[in-house]
Coordinates of C-alpha atoms in Angstrom, one line a residue:
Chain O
X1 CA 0.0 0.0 0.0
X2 CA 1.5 3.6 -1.0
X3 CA 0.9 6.2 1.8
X4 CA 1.9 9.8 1.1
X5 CA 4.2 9.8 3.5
X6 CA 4.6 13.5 3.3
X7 CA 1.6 13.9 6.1
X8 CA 1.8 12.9 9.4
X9 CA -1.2 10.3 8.9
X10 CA 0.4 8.9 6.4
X11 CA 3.9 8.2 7.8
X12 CA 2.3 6.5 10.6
X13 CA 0.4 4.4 8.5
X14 CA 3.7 3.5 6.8
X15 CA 5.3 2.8 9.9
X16 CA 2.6 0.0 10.7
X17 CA 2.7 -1.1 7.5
X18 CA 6.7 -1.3 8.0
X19 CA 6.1 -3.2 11.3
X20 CA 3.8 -6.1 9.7
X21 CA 6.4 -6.2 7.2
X22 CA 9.1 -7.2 9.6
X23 CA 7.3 -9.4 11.5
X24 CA 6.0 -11.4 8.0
X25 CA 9.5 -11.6 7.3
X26 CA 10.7 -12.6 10.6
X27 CA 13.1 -9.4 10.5
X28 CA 14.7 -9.3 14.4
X29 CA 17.2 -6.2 13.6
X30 CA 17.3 -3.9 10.9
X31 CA 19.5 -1.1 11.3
X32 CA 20.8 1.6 8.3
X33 CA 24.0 4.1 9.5
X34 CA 27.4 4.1 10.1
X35 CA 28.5 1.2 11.5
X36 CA 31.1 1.5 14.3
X37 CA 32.9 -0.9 16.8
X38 CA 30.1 1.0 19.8
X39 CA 27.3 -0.2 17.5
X40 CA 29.0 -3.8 16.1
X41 CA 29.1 -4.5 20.5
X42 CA 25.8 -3.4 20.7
X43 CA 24.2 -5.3 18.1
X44 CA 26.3 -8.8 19.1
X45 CA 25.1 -8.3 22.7
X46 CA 21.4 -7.6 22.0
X47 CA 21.8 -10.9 19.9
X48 CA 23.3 -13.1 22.3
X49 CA 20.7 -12.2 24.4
X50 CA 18.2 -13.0 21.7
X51 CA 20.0 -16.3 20.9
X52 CA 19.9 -17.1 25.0
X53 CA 16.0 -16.4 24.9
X54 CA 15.6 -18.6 21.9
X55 CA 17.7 -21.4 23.8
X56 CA 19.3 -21.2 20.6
X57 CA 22.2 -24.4 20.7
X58 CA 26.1 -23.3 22.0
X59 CA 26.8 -24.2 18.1
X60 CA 24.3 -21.9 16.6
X61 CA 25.0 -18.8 18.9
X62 CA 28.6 -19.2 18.7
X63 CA 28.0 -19.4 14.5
X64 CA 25.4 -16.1 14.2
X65 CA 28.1 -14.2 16.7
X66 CA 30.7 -15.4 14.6
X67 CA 28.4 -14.3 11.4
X68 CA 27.8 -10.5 12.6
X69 CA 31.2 -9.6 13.9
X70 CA 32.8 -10.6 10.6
X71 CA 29.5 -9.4 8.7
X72 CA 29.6 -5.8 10.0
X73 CA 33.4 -5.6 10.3
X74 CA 32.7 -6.1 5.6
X75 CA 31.1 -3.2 6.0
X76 CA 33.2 -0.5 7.9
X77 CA 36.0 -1.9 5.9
X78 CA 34.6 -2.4 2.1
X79 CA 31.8 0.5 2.3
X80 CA 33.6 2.7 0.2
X81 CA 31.8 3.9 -2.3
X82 CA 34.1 7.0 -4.7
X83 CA 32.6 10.4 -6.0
X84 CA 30.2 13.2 -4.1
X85 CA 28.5 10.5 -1.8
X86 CA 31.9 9.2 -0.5
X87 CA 31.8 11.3 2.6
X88 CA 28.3 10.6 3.2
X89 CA 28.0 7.0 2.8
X90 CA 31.9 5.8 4.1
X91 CA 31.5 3.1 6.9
X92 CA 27.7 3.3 6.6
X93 CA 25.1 0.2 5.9
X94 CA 22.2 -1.5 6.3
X95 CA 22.5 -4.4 8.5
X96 CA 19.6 -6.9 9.0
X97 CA 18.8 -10.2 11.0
X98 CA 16.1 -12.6 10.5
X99 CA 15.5 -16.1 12.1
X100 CA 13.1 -18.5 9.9
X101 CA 12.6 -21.9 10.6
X102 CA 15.3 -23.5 9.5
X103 CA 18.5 -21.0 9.3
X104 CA 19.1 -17.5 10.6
X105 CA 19.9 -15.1 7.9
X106 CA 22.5 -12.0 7.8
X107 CA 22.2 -9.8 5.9
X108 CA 24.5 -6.1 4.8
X109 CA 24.4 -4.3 2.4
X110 CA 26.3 -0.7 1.7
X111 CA 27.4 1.3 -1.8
X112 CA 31.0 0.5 -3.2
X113 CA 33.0 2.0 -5.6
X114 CA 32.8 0.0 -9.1
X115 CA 36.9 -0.8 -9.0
X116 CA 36.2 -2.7 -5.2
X117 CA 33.4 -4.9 -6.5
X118 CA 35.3 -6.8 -9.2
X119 CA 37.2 -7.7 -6.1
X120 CA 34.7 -8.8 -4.1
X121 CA 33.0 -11.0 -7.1
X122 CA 36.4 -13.1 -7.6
X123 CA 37.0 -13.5 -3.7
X124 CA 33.4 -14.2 -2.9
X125 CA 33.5 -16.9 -6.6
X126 CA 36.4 -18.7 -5.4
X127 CA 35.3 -19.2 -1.8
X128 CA 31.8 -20.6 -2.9
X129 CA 34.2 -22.7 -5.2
X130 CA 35.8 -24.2 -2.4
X131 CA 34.8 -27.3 -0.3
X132 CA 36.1 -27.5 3.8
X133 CA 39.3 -29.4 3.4
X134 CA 40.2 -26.3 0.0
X135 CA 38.8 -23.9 2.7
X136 CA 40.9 -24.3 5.4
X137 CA 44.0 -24.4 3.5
X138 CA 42.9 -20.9 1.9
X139 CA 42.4 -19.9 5.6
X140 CA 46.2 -20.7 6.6
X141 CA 47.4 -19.7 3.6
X142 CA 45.4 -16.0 4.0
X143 CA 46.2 -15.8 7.9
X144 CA 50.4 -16.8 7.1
X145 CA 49.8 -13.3 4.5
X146 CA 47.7 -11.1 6.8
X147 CA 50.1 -11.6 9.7
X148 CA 51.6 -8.3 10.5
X149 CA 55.0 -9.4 10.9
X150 CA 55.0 -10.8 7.2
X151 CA 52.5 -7.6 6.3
X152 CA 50.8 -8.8 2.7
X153 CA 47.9 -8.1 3.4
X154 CA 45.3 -11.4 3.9
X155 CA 42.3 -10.9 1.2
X156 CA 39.2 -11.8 2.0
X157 CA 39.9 -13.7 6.1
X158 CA 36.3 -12.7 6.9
X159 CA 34.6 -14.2 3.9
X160 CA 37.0 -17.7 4.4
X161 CA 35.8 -17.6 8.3
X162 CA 32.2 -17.0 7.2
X163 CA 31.6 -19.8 4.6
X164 CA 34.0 -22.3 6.9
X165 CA 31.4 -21.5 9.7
X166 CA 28.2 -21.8 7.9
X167 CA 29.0 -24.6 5.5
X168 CA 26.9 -22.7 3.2
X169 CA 27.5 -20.5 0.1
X170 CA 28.0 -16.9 0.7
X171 CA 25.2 -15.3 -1.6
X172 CA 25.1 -12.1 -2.7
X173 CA 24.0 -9.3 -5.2
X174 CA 25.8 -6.3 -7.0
X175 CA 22.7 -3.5 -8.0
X176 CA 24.8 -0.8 -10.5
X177 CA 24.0 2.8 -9.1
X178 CA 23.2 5.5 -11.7
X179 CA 26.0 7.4 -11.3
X180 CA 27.7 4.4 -13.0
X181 CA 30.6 4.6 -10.9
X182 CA 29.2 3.0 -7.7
X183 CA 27.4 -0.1 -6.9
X184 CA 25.1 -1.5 -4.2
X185 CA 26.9 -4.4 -3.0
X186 CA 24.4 -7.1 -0.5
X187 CA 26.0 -9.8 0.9
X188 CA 23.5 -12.5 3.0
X189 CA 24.6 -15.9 5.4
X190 CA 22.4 -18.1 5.9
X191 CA 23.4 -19.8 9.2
X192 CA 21.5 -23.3 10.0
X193 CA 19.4 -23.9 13.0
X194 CA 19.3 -27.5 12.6
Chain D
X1 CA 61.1 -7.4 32.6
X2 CA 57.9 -5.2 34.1
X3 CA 55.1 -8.2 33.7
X4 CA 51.8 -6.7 31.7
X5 CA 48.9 -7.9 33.3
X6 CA 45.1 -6.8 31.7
X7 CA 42.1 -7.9 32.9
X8 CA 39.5 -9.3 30.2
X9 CA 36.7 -7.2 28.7
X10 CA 33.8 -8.1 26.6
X11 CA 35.9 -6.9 23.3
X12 CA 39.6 -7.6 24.7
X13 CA 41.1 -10.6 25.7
X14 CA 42.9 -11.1 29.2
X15 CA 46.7 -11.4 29.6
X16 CA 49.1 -12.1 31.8
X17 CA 53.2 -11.9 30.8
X18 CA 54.8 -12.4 33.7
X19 CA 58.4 -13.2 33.3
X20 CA 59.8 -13.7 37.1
X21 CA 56.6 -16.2 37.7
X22 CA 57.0 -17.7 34.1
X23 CA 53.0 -16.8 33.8
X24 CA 52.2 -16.6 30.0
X25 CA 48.7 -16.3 29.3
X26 CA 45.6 -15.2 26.8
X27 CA 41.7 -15.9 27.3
X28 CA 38.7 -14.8 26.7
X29 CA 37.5 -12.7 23.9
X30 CA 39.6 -10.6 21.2
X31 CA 37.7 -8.5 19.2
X32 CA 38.7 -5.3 20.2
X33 CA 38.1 -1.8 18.2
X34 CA 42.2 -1.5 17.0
X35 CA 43.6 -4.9 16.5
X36 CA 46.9 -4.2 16.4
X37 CA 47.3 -1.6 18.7
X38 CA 45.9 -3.7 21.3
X39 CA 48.5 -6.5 20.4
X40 CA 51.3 -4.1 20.1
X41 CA 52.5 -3.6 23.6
X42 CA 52.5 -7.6 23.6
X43 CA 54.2 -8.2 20.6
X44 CA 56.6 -6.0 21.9
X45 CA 57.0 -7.3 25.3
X46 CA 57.4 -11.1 23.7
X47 CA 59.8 -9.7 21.3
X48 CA 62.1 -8.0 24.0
X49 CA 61.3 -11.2 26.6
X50 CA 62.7 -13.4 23.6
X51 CA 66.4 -11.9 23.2
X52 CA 66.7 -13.3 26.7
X53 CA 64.4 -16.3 27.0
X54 CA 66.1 -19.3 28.7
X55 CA 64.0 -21.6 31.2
X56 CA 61.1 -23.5 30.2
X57 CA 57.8 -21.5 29.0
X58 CA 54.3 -22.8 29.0
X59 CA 52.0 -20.4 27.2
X60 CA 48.6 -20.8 27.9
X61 CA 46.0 -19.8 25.3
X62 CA 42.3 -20.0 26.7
X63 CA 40.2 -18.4 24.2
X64 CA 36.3 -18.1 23.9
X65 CA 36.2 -15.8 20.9
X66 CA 38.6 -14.4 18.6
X67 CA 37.6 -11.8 15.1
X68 CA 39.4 -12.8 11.6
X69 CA 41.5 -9.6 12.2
X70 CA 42.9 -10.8 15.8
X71 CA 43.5 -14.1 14.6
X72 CA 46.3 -12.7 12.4
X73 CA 47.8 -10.8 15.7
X74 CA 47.7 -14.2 17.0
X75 CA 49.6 -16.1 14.6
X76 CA 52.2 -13.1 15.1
X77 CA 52.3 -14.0 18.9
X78 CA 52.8 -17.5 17.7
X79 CA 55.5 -16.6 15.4
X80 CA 57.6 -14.7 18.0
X81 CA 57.2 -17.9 20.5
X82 CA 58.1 -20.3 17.4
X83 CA 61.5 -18.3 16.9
X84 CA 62.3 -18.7 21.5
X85 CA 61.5 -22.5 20.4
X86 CA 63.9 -22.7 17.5
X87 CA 66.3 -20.7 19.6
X88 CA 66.0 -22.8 23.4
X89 CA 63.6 -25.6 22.7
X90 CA 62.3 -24.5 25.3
X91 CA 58.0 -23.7 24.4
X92 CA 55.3 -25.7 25.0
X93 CA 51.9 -24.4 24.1
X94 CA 48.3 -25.4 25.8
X95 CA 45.7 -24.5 24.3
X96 CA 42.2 -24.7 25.9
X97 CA 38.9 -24.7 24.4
X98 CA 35.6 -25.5 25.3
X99 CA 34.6 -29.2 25.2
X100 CA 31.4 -28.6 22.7
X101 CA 33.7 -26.1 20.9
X102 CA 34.9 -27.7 17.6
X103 CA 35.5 -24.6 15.7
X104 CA 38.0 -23.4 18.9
X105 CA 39.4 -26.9 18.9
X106 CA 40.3 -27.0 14.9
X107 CA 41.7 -23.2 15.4
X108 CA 44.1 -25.1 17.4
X109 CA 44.7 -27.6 15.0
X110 CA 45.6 -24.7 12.3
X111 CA 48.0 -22.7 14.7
X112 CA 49.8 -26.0 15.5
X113 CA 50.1 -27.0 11.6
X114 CA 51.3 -23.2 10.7
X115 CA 54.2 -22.8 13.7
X116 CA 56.9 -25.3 14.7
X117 CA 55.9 -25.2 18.6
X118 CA 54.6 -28.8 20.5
X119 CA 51.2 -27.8 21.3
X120 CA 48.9 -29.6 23.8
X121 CA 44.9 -29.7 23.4
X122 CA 43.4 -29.5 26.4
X123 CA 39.4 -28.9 26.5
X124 CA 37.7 -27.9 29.7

């Protein structure tokens, strides 16, 4: 339903409507600004505490913890979109949680600069190419390059750690922006409840 | 050697390095806001404490959580211990983890294939 959201009336009635929406789609957070280590501690402890509520198991909470840290950590670092909106939209996302019936799902999502997404599509390829055993030899071989003291940087750690802790493939979509040199990048783990 | 001693937090990890007790310890949770300035002081600390490392050093590692970025910090700590081992044979790690706690007892596993220190697995 379209509500001229302009009025008063109508904002509220948008707001409701946004409220039915997140409940149909089992949304537990949703959450679009900056995202900083004060709010990435906030939103892990308002979700252990959901996860202890659910009596969630150990496995599961550890995972979705796991999940967000890594999740929202994507965004301060690879939210970096080039032109006017840079100083606007640097560090800055939409984060959301839902829990179905089967798998929790994270979601982020946060503009990029077109050069950082080519990137991000031949990281994110080759992990979903990988099986465990592949997985975990990427992981040493990415930790043994990130470590400081050998400083060459370690690609892609948090997408490795992800997809070795979910055991599921990292989807996500790339949306082209119309001022054709940023993009819309949306990354979503599912994470299974079993 | 002044011993660094920091209580745990919910984002940073507790540590003791206490040279004249031969105390060497990390638990709890590492995620904190600046990775490597946190693990700075340490790294330091391990690298002076190695130019003078003799007797026997059991380094305890009891960790509940630790973030991609302080896992590399980790491996560095590892790294300086690996070169007091080469130098004294001297290093023994123990590394704790939580009995249910597979994904903390294979992160063991991977330190102990990447660095040429004996390592014990001990869950609790």
């Amino acid at each position: 339903m379209k509500h001229d959201v302009k009025t008063v009336k109508g904002f509220l009635d948008y707001i409701y409507d946004l409220y039915k929406e997140m409940k149909n789609y089992e949304i537990n957070i949703i959450y679009e600004g900056k995202i900083t280590h004060q709010i990435t501690k906030a939103f892990t402890a308002l979700t252990e505490f959901n996860l202890e509520k659910q009596e969630e198991s150990d496995k599961v909470k550890r995972r979705v913890f796991h999940v967000m840290v890594e999740s929202l950590q994507n965004i301060s670092k690879h939210a970096s979109p080039s032109g006017e909106i840079r100083e606007k939209e640097k560090g800055r996302g939409i984060f959301v949680v839902t829990r179905g019936n089967e798998f929790y799902t994270i979601i982020t999502g946060n503009l990029t600069s077109n050069e950082s997404t080519k990137e991000l599509t031949d990281i994110l390829e080759k992990v979903n190419s990988l099986n465990k055993e592949e997985l975990k030899e990427l992981y040493k071989k990415q930790i043994k390059n990130g470590s400081k003291l050998s400083d060459r940087g370690g690609a892609g750690l948090g997408f490795i750690d992800i997809a070795r802790k979910t055991g599921n493939p990292i989807n996500y979509n790339i949306i082209p922006m119309k001022d054709n040199i940023n993009s819309f990048f949306i990354l979503g783990v599912k994470i299974n409840i079993q | 050697m002044k011993k660094i001693q920091l209580t745990g937090t919910d984002d940073t990890p507790g540590i003791i390095l206490d040279a004249e007790n031969g105390i060497f310890e990390i638990s709890g949770r590492s995620m904190p806001e600046d990775v490597e300035m946190f693990f700075d002081p340490i790294l330091q600390w391990l690298e002076n404490y190695a130019e003078n490392a003799n007797e026997k050093i059991e380094f305890i590692f009891k960790m509940k959580y630790f973030n991609t970025a302080s896992s590399k910090l980790m491996l560095d700590v590892f790294m300086i211990l690996e070169t007091i081992h080469e130098n004294n044979n001297n290093v023994l790690i123990k590394w704790y983890y939580p009995e249910n706690d597979e994904d903390m007892e294979e992160a063991g596993e991977e330190y102990s294939d990447i660095v040429e220190i004996p390592f014990e697995h001990i869950s609790y």
